[in-house]
Coordinates of N, CA and C in Angstrom, one line a residue:
M69 N 1.1 -1.1 0.2 CA 0.1 -0.1 0.1 C 0.7 1.3 0.1
W70 N 0.3 2.4 -0.7 CA 1.0 3.3 -0.4 C 1.3 4.0 1.1
H71 N 0.7 4.0 1.7 CA 0.5 4.7 3.0 C 1.6 3.6 3.8
M72 N 2.8 4.1 3.7 CA 4.2 3.1 3.7 C 3.6 2.9 5.4
L73 N 3.8 1.4 6.6 CA 4.2 1.9 7.7 C 5.5 2.1 8.2
K74 N 5.8 3.3 9.0 CA 7.2 3.6 8.9 C 7.6 2.6 9.6
K75 N 7.2 2.1 10.9 CA 7.9 1.1 11.5 C 7.3 -0.1 11.6
P76 N 7.4 -1.2 10.8 CA 6.8 -2.6 10.9 C 6.2 -3.1 12.2
F77 N 5.4 -2.8 12.5 CA 4.8 -3.1 13.9 C 4.9 -4.7 14.1
L78 N 4.7 -5.6 13.3 CA 4.9 -6.7 13.4 C 5.8 -7.3 13.7
L79 N 7.3 -6.4 13.5 CA 8.5 -6.9 14.4 C 9.1 -6.5 15.9
S80 N 9.1 -7.6 16.4 CA 9.6 -7.3 17.7 C 10.4 -6.7 18.1
R81 N 10.4 -5.9 19.3 CA 11.2 -4.6 19.8 C 12.4 -5.5 21.1
R82 N 12.0 -6.4 21.2 CA 12.9 -7.2 22.5 C 14.0 -7.4 21.6
G83 N 14.7 -7.7 22.3 CA 16.3 -8.2 22.0 C 17.2 -7.3 22.3
P84 N 18.9 -7.6 22.3 CA 19.5 -6.7 22.3 C 20.3 -5.9 21.1
A85 N 20.2 -4.3 21.3 CA 20.5 -3.8 20.2 C 22.2 -3.5 19.5
T86 N 22.8 -4.1 20.7 CA 24.1 -4.1 20.4 C 24.6 -4.4 19.1
G87 N 25.6 -3.7 18.8 CA 26.3 -4.4 17.3 C 25.2 -4.0 16.2
L88 N 24.0 -3.5 16.3 CA 22.9 -3.9 15.1 C 23.1 -2.3 14.5
V89 N 23.7 -1.3 14.9 CA 24.2 -0.1 13.8 C 25.2 -0.6 13.1
V90 N 26.6 -1.4 13.8 CA 27.6 -1.9 12.9 C 27.1 -2.7 11.9
A91 N 26.3 -3.5 12.2 CA 26.0 -4.4 11.1 C 25.1 -3.7 9.9
V92 N 24.0 -2.7 10.2 CA 23.8 -2.3 9.3 C 24.6 -1.7 8.4
L93 N 25.2 -0.8 8.4 CA 26.3 0.3 8.2 C 27.0 -0.9 7.3
A94 N 27.4 -1.9 7.8 CA 28.4 -2.9 7.1 C 27.8 -3.3 5.9
S95 N 26.3 -3.7 6.2 CA 25.3 -4.6 5.0 C 24.9 -3.4 3.8
L96 N 24.9 -2.3 4.3 CA 24.7 -1.0 3.0 C 26.0 -1.0 2.4
T97 N 27.4 -1.3 2.5 CA 28.1 -1.3 2.0 C 28.0 -2.4 0.5
A98 N 27.0 -3.2 0.3 CA 26.8 -4.2 -0.2 C 25.5 -3.7 -1.0
C99 N 25.1 -2.6 -0.9 CA 23.6 -2.3 -1.6 C 23.8 -2.1 -3.1
A100 N 23.0 -2.8 -3.8 CA 22.7 -2.7 -4.9 C 23.2 -1.0 -5.5
K101 N 23.7 -1.0 -6.7 CA 23.8 0.2 -6.9 C 23.5 0.2 -8.6
P102 N 22.9 1.6 -8.9 CA 22.1 2.0 -10.6 C 23.3 1.7 -11.3
Q103 N 22.8 0.7 -12.6 CA 23.5 0.3 -13.4 C 23.8 1.7 -14.7
P104 N 24.6 1.7 -15.4 CA 25.0 2.8 -16.4 C 23.7 2.8 -17.4
G105 N 23.3 4.2 -17.4 CA 22.1 4.3 -18.0 C 20.7 4.5 -17.5
E106 N 20.8 4.0 -16.0 CA 19.6 3.5 -15.3 C 19.1 5.0 -14.7
E107 N 17.7 5.2 -14.8 CA 17.5 6.3 -14.3 C 17.1 6.1 -12.8
F108 N 16.4 4.7 -12.4 CA 16.2 4.8 -11.1 C 17.0 3.4 -10.4
N109 N 17.5 3.5 -9.3 CA 18.3 2.3 -8.9 C 17.2 1.4 -8.3
D110 N 16.5 0.4 -9.2 CA 15.5 -0.3 -9.0 C 16.0 -1.7 -9.9
P111 N 16.8 -2.3 -9.5 CA 17.1 -3.7 -9.9 C 16.2 -4.7 -9.5
Y112 N 15.3 -4.4 -8.8 CA 14.0 -5.6 -8.4 C 12.6 -5.2 -8.7
E113 N 12.8 -4.5 -10.1 CA 11.4 -3.9 -10.3 C 10.8 -5.1 -10.5
K114 N 11.0 -5.9 -11.4 CA 10.0 -7.1 -11.6 C 9.3 -7.7 -10.0
Q115 N 10.3 -7.9 -9.4 CA 9.3 -8.3 -7.7 C 8.6 -7.0 -7.1
N116 N 9.3 -6.0 -7.5 CA 9.0 -4.8 -6.7 C 7.5 -4.8 -7.6
R117 N 7.2 -4.5 -8.7 CA 5.9 -4.4 -9.2 C 4.8 -5.6 -9.1
A118 N 5.6 -6.7 -8.8 CA 4.0 -8.2 -8.5 C 3.6 -7.4 -7.2
I119 N 4.9 -7.4 -6.4 CA 4.3 -6.5 -4.9 C 3.6 -5.8 -4.6
H120 N 3.9 -4.7 -5.6 CA 2.9 -3.2 -5.9 C 1.5 -3.9 -6.2
E121 N 1.3 -4.5 -7.4 CA -0.2 -5.1 -7.5 C -1.3 -5.5 -6.5
V122 N 0.1 -6.5 -5.5 CA -0.8 -7.0 -4.4 C -1.4 -6.2 -3.6
N123 N -0.4 -5.0 -2.9 CA -0.5 -4.2 -2.3 C -1.5 -3.1 -3.0
V124 N -2.0 -3.2 -4.2 CA -2.8 -2.0 -4.9 C -4.1 -3.0 -4.5
T125 N -4.2 -4.1 -4.8 CA -5.4 -5.0 -4.6 C -6.2 -5.1 -3.1
L126 N -5.0 -5.1 -2.2 CA -5.7 -4.9 -0.6 C -5.8 -3.6 -0.4
D127 N -5.3 -2.5 -0.8 CA -5.4 -1.0 -0.7 C -7.1 -0.8 -1.0
Q128 N -7.3 -1.5 -2.2 CA -8.8 -1.7 -2.9 C -9.7 -2.1 -1.8
A129 N -9.4 -3.4 -1.4 CA -10.5 -4.0 -0.4 C -10.4 -3.3 0.3
V130 N -9.7 -2.6 1.5 CA -10.1 -2.3 2.5 C -10.1 -0.7 2.8
F131 N -9.6 -0.1 1.4 CA -10.3 1.6 1.5 C -11.1 1.9 0.2
G132 N -10.9 1.0 -0.7 CA -11.8 1.4 -1.8 C -10.7 2.3 -3.1
G133 N -11.5 2.7 -3.9 CA -10.5 3.6 -4.8 C -11.0 2.3 -6.4
G134 N -10.8 4.0 -7.2 CA -11.0 2.6 -8.5 C -12.4 2.6 -8.8
D135 N -12.5 1.6 -9.2 CA -14.3 1.0 -9.6 C -14.8 0.9 -8.1
V136 N -14.0 1.0 -7.1 CA -14.8 0.6 -5.8 C -15.2 1.7 -4.8
P137 N -16.4 1.6 -4.7 CA -16.4 3.0 -3.2 C -15.9 3.0 -2.6
K138 N -15.5 4.2 -1.9 CA -14.3 4.5 -0.8 C -15.1 4.0 0.5
K139 N -14.1 3.4 1.0 CA -14.8 2.9 2.2 C -13.9 4.1 3.4
K140 N -14.8 4.3 4.4 CA -14.1 5.4 5.9 C -14.4 4.5 6.9
Y141 N -13.6 4.7 7.8 CA -13.6 3.6 9.1 C -13.9 4.9 10.2
L142 N -13.5 6.0 9.9 CA -13.5 6.9 10.9 C -14.0 8.0 10.5
P143 N -14.8 9.0 11.6 CA -15.2 10.2 11.4 C -13.7 11.3 11.3
D144 N -13.8 11.9 10.3 CA -13.0 12.8 9.8 C -12.2 13.5 10.8
P145 N -12.8 14.1 12.3 CA -11.8 14.7 13.2 C -11.6 13.5 14.4
L146 N -12.1 12.3 13.9 CA -11.0 11.8 14.8 C -10.2 10.9 14.5
A147 N -10.4 10.6 13.1 CA -9.0 10.4 12.2 C -8.2 11.4 12.3
K148 N -8.3 12.6 12.1 CA -7.0 13.7 12.3 C -6.9 13.4 13.5
G149 N -7.2 13.3 14.7 CA -6.9 12.9 16.0 C -5.8 11.9 16.2
F150 N -6.2 10.5 15.7 CA -5.5 9.7 15.9 C -3.9 9.5 14.9
S151 N -4.1 10.5 13.5 CA -3.1 10.8 12.7 C -2.4 12.1 13.6
N152 N -2.9 12.8 14.7 CA -1.8 13.7 15.4 C -1.1 12.7 16.4
A153 N -1.9 11.8 16.9 CA -1.5 11.1 17.9 C -0.3 10.5 17.6
A154 N -0.5 9.5 16.4 CA 0.3 8.8 15.7 C 1.7 9.4 15.6
Y155 N 1.4 10.9 15.0 CA 2.8 11.6 14.7 C 3.3 11.9 15.9
N156 N 2.7 12.2 17.4 CA 3.5 12.6 18.2 C 4.1 11.7 18.9
L157 N 3.8 10.1 18.8 CA 4.5 9.1 19.3 C 5.6 8.8 18.3
S158 N 6.0 9.4 17.2 CA 7.3 9.6 16.8 C 8.1 10.5 17.2
M159 N 7.8 11.4 18.0 CA 8.5 12.7 18.7 C 9.7 12.1 19.1
P160 N 9.9 11.0 20.1 CA 10.8 10.6 21.1 C 12.0 9.6 20.1
S161 N 11.5 9.1 19.1 CA 12.6 8.5 18.2 C 13.0 9.9 17.2
A162 N 12.5 10.2 16.8 CA 13.1 11.7 15.9 C 14.1 12.5 16.9
V163 N 13.5 12.8 18.2 CA 14.5 13.4 19.1 C 15.9 12.6 19.4
L164 N 16.0 11.2 19.3 CA 17.1 10.4 19.6 C 17.9 10.3 18.1
N165 N 17.5 10.4 16.9 CA 17.9 10.5 15.8 C 18.6 11.7 15.4
N166 N 17.9 12.9 15.7 CA 18.3 14.3 15.8 C 19.8 14.5 16.4
L167 N 19.7 14.0 18.0 CA 21.2 13.7 18.5 C 22.4 13.1 17.5
L168 N 21.9 11.6 17.5 CA 22.5 11.1 16.1 C 23.3 11.6 15.2
Q169 N 22.7 12.6 14.6 CA 22.7 13.5 13.6 C 23.6 14.9 14.0
L170 N 23.7 15.1 15.6 CA 24.3 16.1 15.8 C 23.4 17.6 15.7
N171 N 22.0 17.4 15.8 CA 21.0 18.3 15.5 C 20.4 19.0 16.7
I172 N 21.4 19.3 17.4 CA 21.1 19.7 19.0 C 19.4 21.0 18.7
N173 N 19.2 21.4 17.8 CA 18.5 22.4 17.9 C 17.0 21.6 17.5
G174 N 16.9 20.6 16.6 CA 16.2 20.1 16.1 C 15.8 18.9 17.4
A175 N 16.4 18.6 17.8 CA 16.0 17.6 19.3 C 15.5 18.4 20.2
A176 N 15.8 19.5 20.5 CA 15.2 20.3 21.5 C 14.0 20.7 20.9
K177 N 13.8 21.1 19.6 CA 12.6 21.3 19.1 C 11.4 20.1 19.4
D178 N 12.0 19.2 18.9 CA 11.1 17.9 19.0 C 10.5 17.6 20.4
T179 N 11.8 17.6 21.2 CA 11.5 17.6 22.7 C 10.3 18.1 23.4
L180 N 10.3 19.5 22.9 CA 9.3 20.9 23.5 C 8.2 19.8 22.6
R181 N 8.0 20.1 21.3 CA 6.9 19.5 21.0 C 6.3 18.3 21.5
F182 N 7.0 17.5 21.8 CA 6.4 15.9 22.4 C 5.8 16.3 23.8
A183 N 6.6 17.4 24.8 CA 5.6 17.9 25.7 C 4.3 18.6 25.7
L184 N 4.6 19.6 25.0 CA 3.8 20.4 24.7 C 2.1 19.5 23.9
N185 N 2.6 18.8 23.1 CA 1.3 18.3 22.7 C 0.8 17.1 23.8
T186 N 1.5 16.4 24.2 CA 1.2 15.1 24.9 C 0.6 15.9 26.3
T187 N 1.1 16.7 27.0 CA 0.4 17.6 28.1 C -0.7 18.2 27.4
F188 N -0.8 19.2 26.9 CA -1.9 20.2 26.5 C -2.8 19.8 25.6
G189 N -2.5 18.9 24.4 CA -3.1 17.9 23.4 C -3.6 17.0 23.4
V190 N -4.0 16.6 24.8 CA -4.7 15.5 25.3 C -3.9 14.2 24.5
G191 N -2.8 14.0 24.9 CA -1.9 12.6 24.5 C -1.7 12.7 23.2
G192 N -1.7 14.2 22.2 CA -1.3 14.3 21.5 C -2.4 14.3 20.3
L193 N -3.7 14.1 20.7 CA -4.6 14.0 19.7 C -4.9 15.3 19.1
M194 N -4.7 16.5 19.6 CA -4.3 17.8 19.1 C -3.3 18.2 19.0
D195 N -3.1 19.4 18.4 CA -1.5 19.7 17.9 C -1.3 21.1 18.1
P196 N -1.2 21.6 20.0 CA -0.8 23.2 20.0 C 0.3 23.4 19.5
A197 N 0.9 22.7 19.2 CA 2.4 23.1 19.2 C 2.5 23.8 17.7
D198 N 1.9 22.8 16.8 CA 1.5 23.5 15.5 C 0.9 24.5 15.5
V199 N 0.1 25.1 16.5 CA -0.4 26.5 16.2 C 0.0 27.9 16.8
I200 N 1.4 27.2 17.7 CA 2.1 28.3 18.0 C 3.4 28.5 16.9
G201 N 3.6 27.5 16.0 CA 4.3 27.7 15.4 C 5.6 26.8 15.6
L202 N 5.4 26.1 16.7 CA 6.5 24.9 16.7 C 6.6 23.8 16.0
Y203 N 7.3 23.9 15.0 CA 7.1 22.5 13.6 C 8.1 21.7 14.2
A204 N 7.8 20.4 13.9 CA 8.7 19.4 14.0 C 9.7 19.5 13.2
E205 N 10.9 18.9 13.3 CA 12.0 18.4 12.8 C 12.4 16.9 12.5
D206 N 11.4 16.3 11.5 CA 11.4 14.6 11.4 C 12.7 14.1 11.3
A207 N 13.0 13.2 11.7 CA 13.9 12.1 11.8 C 14.2 10.9 12.2
D208 N 14.5 10.0 11.5 CA 14.3 8.5 11.5 C 15.9 8.1 11.0
F209 N 15.9 6.8 11.5 CA 17.6 6.4 11.5 C 17.6 6.0 9.6
G210 N 16.4 6.0 9.1 CA 17.1 6.2 7.4 C 18.0 7.6 7.1
E211 N 17.4 8.4 7.7 CA 18.2 9.5 7.6 C 19.4 10.1 8.3
T212 N 19.2 9.3 9.4 CA 20.7 9.5 10.1 C 22.0 8.6 9.2
L213 N 21.3 7.2 8.5 CA 22.3 7.0 7.6 C 22.6 7.5 6.9
H214 N 21.9 8.2 6.1 CA 22.1 9.3 5.0 C 23.3 10.6 5.4
V215 N 23.0 11.1 6.6 CA 23.8 11.9 7.3 C 25.3 11.4 7.4
W216 N 25.1 10.1 7.6 CA 26.4 9.4 8.0 C 27.5 9.1 7.0
G217 N 26.8 9.1 5.6 CA 27.5 8.9 4.5 C 26.8 7.2 3.7
A218 N 25.8 6.8 4.3 CA 25.6 5.4 3.8 C 24.8 5.4 2.3
P219 N 25.4 4.8 1.7 CA 24.1 4.7 -0.1 C 23.0 4.5 0.7
E220 N 21.9 5.0 -0.6 CA 20.8 4.7 -0.8 C 20.1 3.4 -1.0
G221 N 20.9 2.8 -1.8 CA 20.8 1.5 -2.0 C 19.5 1.5 -3.1
A222 N 19.2 0.3 -3.4 CA 18.2 0.2 -4.0 C 16.4 0.3 -3.6
F223 N 15.6 0.6 -4.5 CA 14.4 1.3 -4.4 C 13.8 -0.2 -4.2
V224 N 12.8 -0.8 -2.8 CA 12.3 -2.0 -2.9 C 10.6 -1.4 -2.3
V225 N 9.8 -2.5 -2.9 CA 8.6 -2.3 -2.3 C 8.1 -3.6 -1.4
L226 N 7.5 -3.2 -0.2 CA 7.4 -4.2 0.7 C 5.7 -4.6 0.8
P227 N 5.5 -6.1 1.1 CA 4.2 -5.9 1.3 C 3.4 -5.5 2.4
I228 N 2.5 -4.5 2.0 CA 1.9 -4.0 3.1 C 2.5 -2.3 3.0
G229 N 3.9 -2.6 3.4 CA 4.3 -1.7 4.1 C 4.5 -0.8 2.8
G230 N 4.6 -0.9 1.4 CA 4.9 -0.2 0.3 C 6.4 0.2 -0.1
P231 N 6.7 1.6 -0.5 CA 7.8 1.8 -1.1 C 8.9 2.3 -0.1
T232 N 10.0 2.0 -0.4 CA 11.0 2.3 0.7 C 12.5 2.3 -0.1
T233 N 13.6 2.4 0.5 CA 15.1 1.9 -0.4 C 15.4 1.0 0.9
E234 N 16.7 0.5 0.4 CA 17.1 -0.5 0.9 C 17.8 0.2 2.2
R235 N 18.4 1.5 2.3 CA 18.7 2.1 3.4 C 17.7 2.6 4.5
D236 N 16.8 2.8 3.9 CA 15.5 3.2 5.1 C 14.9 2.3 5.4
L237 N 14.9 0.6 5.0 CA 14.4 0.1 5.3 C 14.8 -0.9 6.5
A238 N 16.5 -0.6 6.7 CA 17.7 -1.2 7.1 C 17.3 0.1 8.3
G239 N 17.2 1.2 8.1 CA 16.8 2.3 9.1 C 15.8 2.1 9.7
S240 N 14.4 1.6 9.1 CA 13.4 1.4 9.8 C 13.6 0.0 10.8
I241 N 14.1 -0.8 10.5 CA 14.6 -2.3 11.5 C 15.3 -1.4 12.8
V242 N 16.3 -0.5 13.0 CA 17.0 -0.1 13.8 C 16.1 0.7 14.6
D243 N 15.1 1.7 13.9 CA 14.2 2.2 14.7 C 13.3 1.9 15.8
I244 N 13.1 0.6 15.1 CA 12.2 -0.6 16.1 C 13.1 -0.7 17.6
F245 N 14.3 -1.1 17.3 CA 15.2 -1.5 18.4 C 15.5 -0.2 19.2
I246 N 15.6 0.8 18.6 CA 16.1 2.1 19.5 C 15.1 2.9 20.0
D247 N 14.0 3.0 19.7 CA 13.1 3.9 19.8 C 12.7 3.8 21.0
P248 N 13.0 4.7 22.0 CA 12.6 5.2 23.6 C 11.3 4.7 23.6
L249 N 10.3 4.7 22.8 CA 8.7 4.1 23.5 C 8.5 3.0 23.8
G250 N 9.5 2.1 22.9 CA 9.8 0.7 23.0 C 10.3 0.2 24.3
Q251 N 11.3 0.9 25.1 CA 11.6 0.9 26.1 C 10.7 1.0 27.4
V252 N 10.1 1.8 27.1 CA 9.0 2.3 28.3 C 8.1 1.6 28.5
F253 N 7.0 1.2 27.1 CA 5.8 0.6 27.2 C 5.9 -1.2 26.9
K254 N 5.4 -1.8 27.7 CA 5.7 -3.3 27.8 C 4.1 -3.9 27.9
G255 N 3.9 -4.9 27.2 CA 2.4 -5.9 27.3 C 1.5 -5.0 26.4
R256 N 0.4 -4.9 27.6 CA -0.9 -4.0 26.9 C -0.7 -2.8 26.6
D257 N 0.3 -2.2 26.9 CA 0.7 -0.8 27.2 C 1.0 -0.5 25.5
F258 N 2.4 -1.6 25.3 CA 3.0 -2.0 24.3 C 1.7 -1.6 22.9
V259 N 0.9 -2.6 23.0 CA -0.1 -3.1 22.2 C -1.2 -1.9 22.0
A260 N -1.3 -0.9 23.1 CA -2.4 0.3 22.6 C -1.7 1.0 21.8
V261 N 0.0 1.5 22.2 CA 0.3 2.3 21.0 C 0.8 2.0 20.1
E262 N 0.9 0.7 19.5 CA 0.9 0.1 18.6 C -0.7 0.4 17.6
G263 N -1.5 0.4 18.5 CA -2.9 0.6 17.9 C -3.3 1.9 17.8
V264 N -2.9 2.9 18.2 CA -2.9 4.1 18.1 C -2.1 4.3 16.5
R265 N -0.8 3.6 16.5 CA 0.2 3.9 15.4 C -0.5 3.7 13.8
I266 N -1.4 2.7 14.2 CA -2.1 1.8 13.1 C -3.2 2.5 12.7
A267 N -3.8 3.2 13.9 CA -5.4 4.3 13.6 C -4.7 5.3 13.1
G268 N -3.3 5.9 13.1 CA -3.1 6.5 12.8 C -2.8 6.9 11.1
Q269 N -2.3 5.4 10.3 CA -2.8 5.1 9.1 C -3.6 5.1 8.3
V270 N -4.3 4.6 9.3 CA -5.7 4.5 8.5 C -6.3 6.0 8.5
G271 N -6.3 6.9 9.5 CA -6.3 8.4 9.4 C -5.3 9.3 8.3
N272 N -4.1 9.1 8.3 CA -3.6 9.4 6.8 C -4.3 9.0 5.5
R273 N -4.7 7.5 5.8 CA -4.7 7.0 4.3 C -6.2 7.7 4.2
Q274 N -7.1 8.2 5.1 CA -8.5 8.6 4.6 C -8.2 10.5 4.3
E275 N -7.3 10.9 5.3 CA -7.2 12.2 4.9 C -6.5 12.7 3.1
Y276 N -5.3 11.7 3.1 CA -4.8 12.1 1.8 C -5.3 10.7 0.6
S277 N -6.6 10.2 0.8 CA -7.1 9.4 0.0 C -7.3 10.0 -1.6
D278 N -7.4 11.4 -2.1 CA -7.6 12.1 -3.1 C -6.2 11.8 -4.0
L279 N -5.1 12.3 -3.0 CA -3.6 12.5 -4.0 C -2.9 10.7 -4.0
I280 N -3.5 9.6 -2.7 CA -3.4 8.4 -2.7 C -3.9 7.9 -4.1
D281 N -5.4 8.1 -4.3 CA -6.0 7.1 -5.3 C -5.5 7.8 -6.7
S282 N -5.3 9.3 -6.5 CA -4.8 9.5 -8.2 C -3.4 8.9 -8.6
I283 N -2.6 8.6 -7.6 CA -1.3 7.5 -7.9 C -1.7 6.4 -8.6
L284 N -2.6 5.3 -7.2 CA -2.8 4.3 -7.4 C -3.9 3.6 -8.4
Y285 N -5.2 4.6 -8.9 CA -5.8 4.1 -9.8 C -6.4 5.0 -11.2
E286 N -5.0 6.1 -11.3 CA -5.6 7.4 -11.9 C -4.4 7.3 -12.9
S287 N -3.2 6.3 -12.9 CA -1.9 6.8 -13.2 C -2.0 6.1 -14.4
A288 N -1.1 6.6 -15.5 CA -1.1 5.5 -16.7 C -0.2 4.3 -16.4
D289 N 0.7 4.3 -15.3 CA 1.5 3.2 -14.3 C 1.7 3.6 -13.2
S290 N 1.0 3.1 -12.4 CA 1.0 3.3 -10.9 C 2.0 3.0 -10.3
Y291 N 2.8 2.1 -10.9 CA 4.1 1.7 -10.4 C 5.0 2.5 -10.6
A292 N 5.3 3.1 -11.8 CA 6.1 4.3 -12.0 C 6.2 5.5 -10.9
Q293 N 4.7 5.8 -11.2 CA 4.1 7.1 -10.5 C 4.6 7.2 -9.2
M294 N 4.2 5.7 -8.5 CA 4.4 5.6 -7.1 C 5.7 5.9 -6.7
R295 N 6.9 5.2 -7.6 CA 8.1 5.0 -7.4 C 8.5 6.6 -7.4
L296 N 8.3 7.4 -8.5 CA 8.7 8.4 -8.8 C 8.2 9.4 -7.6
T297 N 7.0 9.4 -7.2 CA 6.6 10.4 -6.1 C 7.1 10.3 -4.8
Y298 N 7.4 8.9 -4.3 CA 8.4 8.6 -3.0 C 9.5 9.0 -3.0
L299 N 10.0 8.9 -4.1 CA 11.8 8.8 -4.3 C 11.9 10.8 -4.4
Q300 N 10.7 11.2 -4.7 CA 11.0 12.6 -5.2 C 10.7 13.6 -3.5
Y301 N 9.7 12.6 -2.9 CA 9.5 13.2 -1.3 C 10.4 12.8 -0.8
R302 N 11.1 11.7 -0.6 CA 12.1 11.5 0.2 C 13.4 12.1 -0.1
H303 N 13.9 12.6 -1.5 CA 15.2 13.2 -1.2 C 15.0 14.3 -1.0
N304 N 13.8 14.9 -1.0 CA 13.3 16.5 -0.4 C 13.2 16.2 1.2
Q305 N 12.8 15.5 1.7 CA 13.4 15.1 3.4 C 14.8 15.0 3.5
L306 N 15.1 14.5 2.6 CA 16.8 14.4 2.9 C 17.8 15.6 2.5
G307 N 17.0 16.4 1.7 CA 18.0 17.5 1.2 C 18.8 17.4 -0.1
I308 N 18.3 16.0 -0.6 CA 18.9 16.0 -1.8 C 18.2 16.6 -2.9
E309 N 19.1 17.2 -3.7 CA 19.0 18.2 -4.8 C 18.9 17.9 -6.0
E310 N 18.0 17.3 -6.7 CA 18.7 16.4 -8.3 C 17.1 16.0 -8.7
D311 N 17.1 16.2 -10.0 CA 16.3 16.4 -11.0 C 15.8 14.9 -11.0
V312 N 14.5 14.2 -11.0 CA 14.4 13.1 -11.1 C 13.1 13.2 -12.1
S313 N 13.5 12.7 -13.4 CA 12.2 13.1 -14.4 C 11.2 12.1 -14.2
D314 N 10.1 13.1 -14.9 CA 8.9 11.6 -14.9 C 8.7 11.3 -16.3
P315 N 8.8 9.9 -16.5 CA 8.2 9.3 -17.3 C 7.1 9.5 -18.2
Y316 N 5.9 10.0 -17.4 CA 4.6 10.1 -18.0 C 4.3 11.7 -18.2
E317 N 5.8 12.5 -17.7 CA 5.3 13.7 -17.6 C 4.5 13.8 -18.8
E318 N 4.6 14.0 -20.1 CA 4.1 14.4 -21.4 C 2.8 13.9 -21.6
F319 N 2.7 12.7 -21.0 CA 1.2 12.1 -21.3 C 0.0 12.6 -20.2
Y320 N 0.6 13.3 -18.8 CA -0.2 13.8 -18.3 C -0.5 15.3 -19.1
A321 N 0.7 15.8 -19.9 CA 0.6 17.6 -20.3 C -0.3 17.1 -21.5
A322 N -0.4 16.1 -21.9 CA -1.3 16.0 -23.3 C -2.7 16.5 -23.0
P323 N -3.2 17.2 -24.0 CA -4.7 17.9 -23.9 C -5.7 16.5 -23.7

């Protein structure tokens, strides 16, 4: 599905993280590199397309779209609230990753955001920090690996998880182990936290349904459009300034 689960919740947070970062960095040295003349680093395109088709089928079955009527599971205000709460739960991990990137200002801002929204935003359901202009500085371990100089690797599509890259996939796994909330919440509390995150993903899918549906169900090639959109979005997040051409730009521009 397009709404990628940033932290695969089915993976356990249990177990020591010692040596994990080193192992990830070592594995990234073997990441696939683009071949001469390739526009995208997508050596697994055949497999990726097959997984993408399954993801689109699942997305359509769950949320509708295309020829299937759209399905809404949460009222819009509640969907927005869960989306806010899930985003708020990502702040402790963002603080840690900002520190790993030596971004002290970003870590401080995210700490203040988390404290303010958790306290005065009813556990993060509301976003008073955004109202006063205290915006987040998102950070994850995939970005940390980028800052440390690790290569991006190949484009990958995960079952249910959606688009990512080899570097970001490795980063997501590390984030599971180093997430401060994973060390605090156990048992039923952990399940509740993950439930909020899942509800947040549902809220995001509803909030951005028009954009997502246009990519999945209205594109000439939904896989190519999804890949282009994701990579442009991610590169913008990482501050990578490079032009990635849209192979269907002329098609969309045609009258």
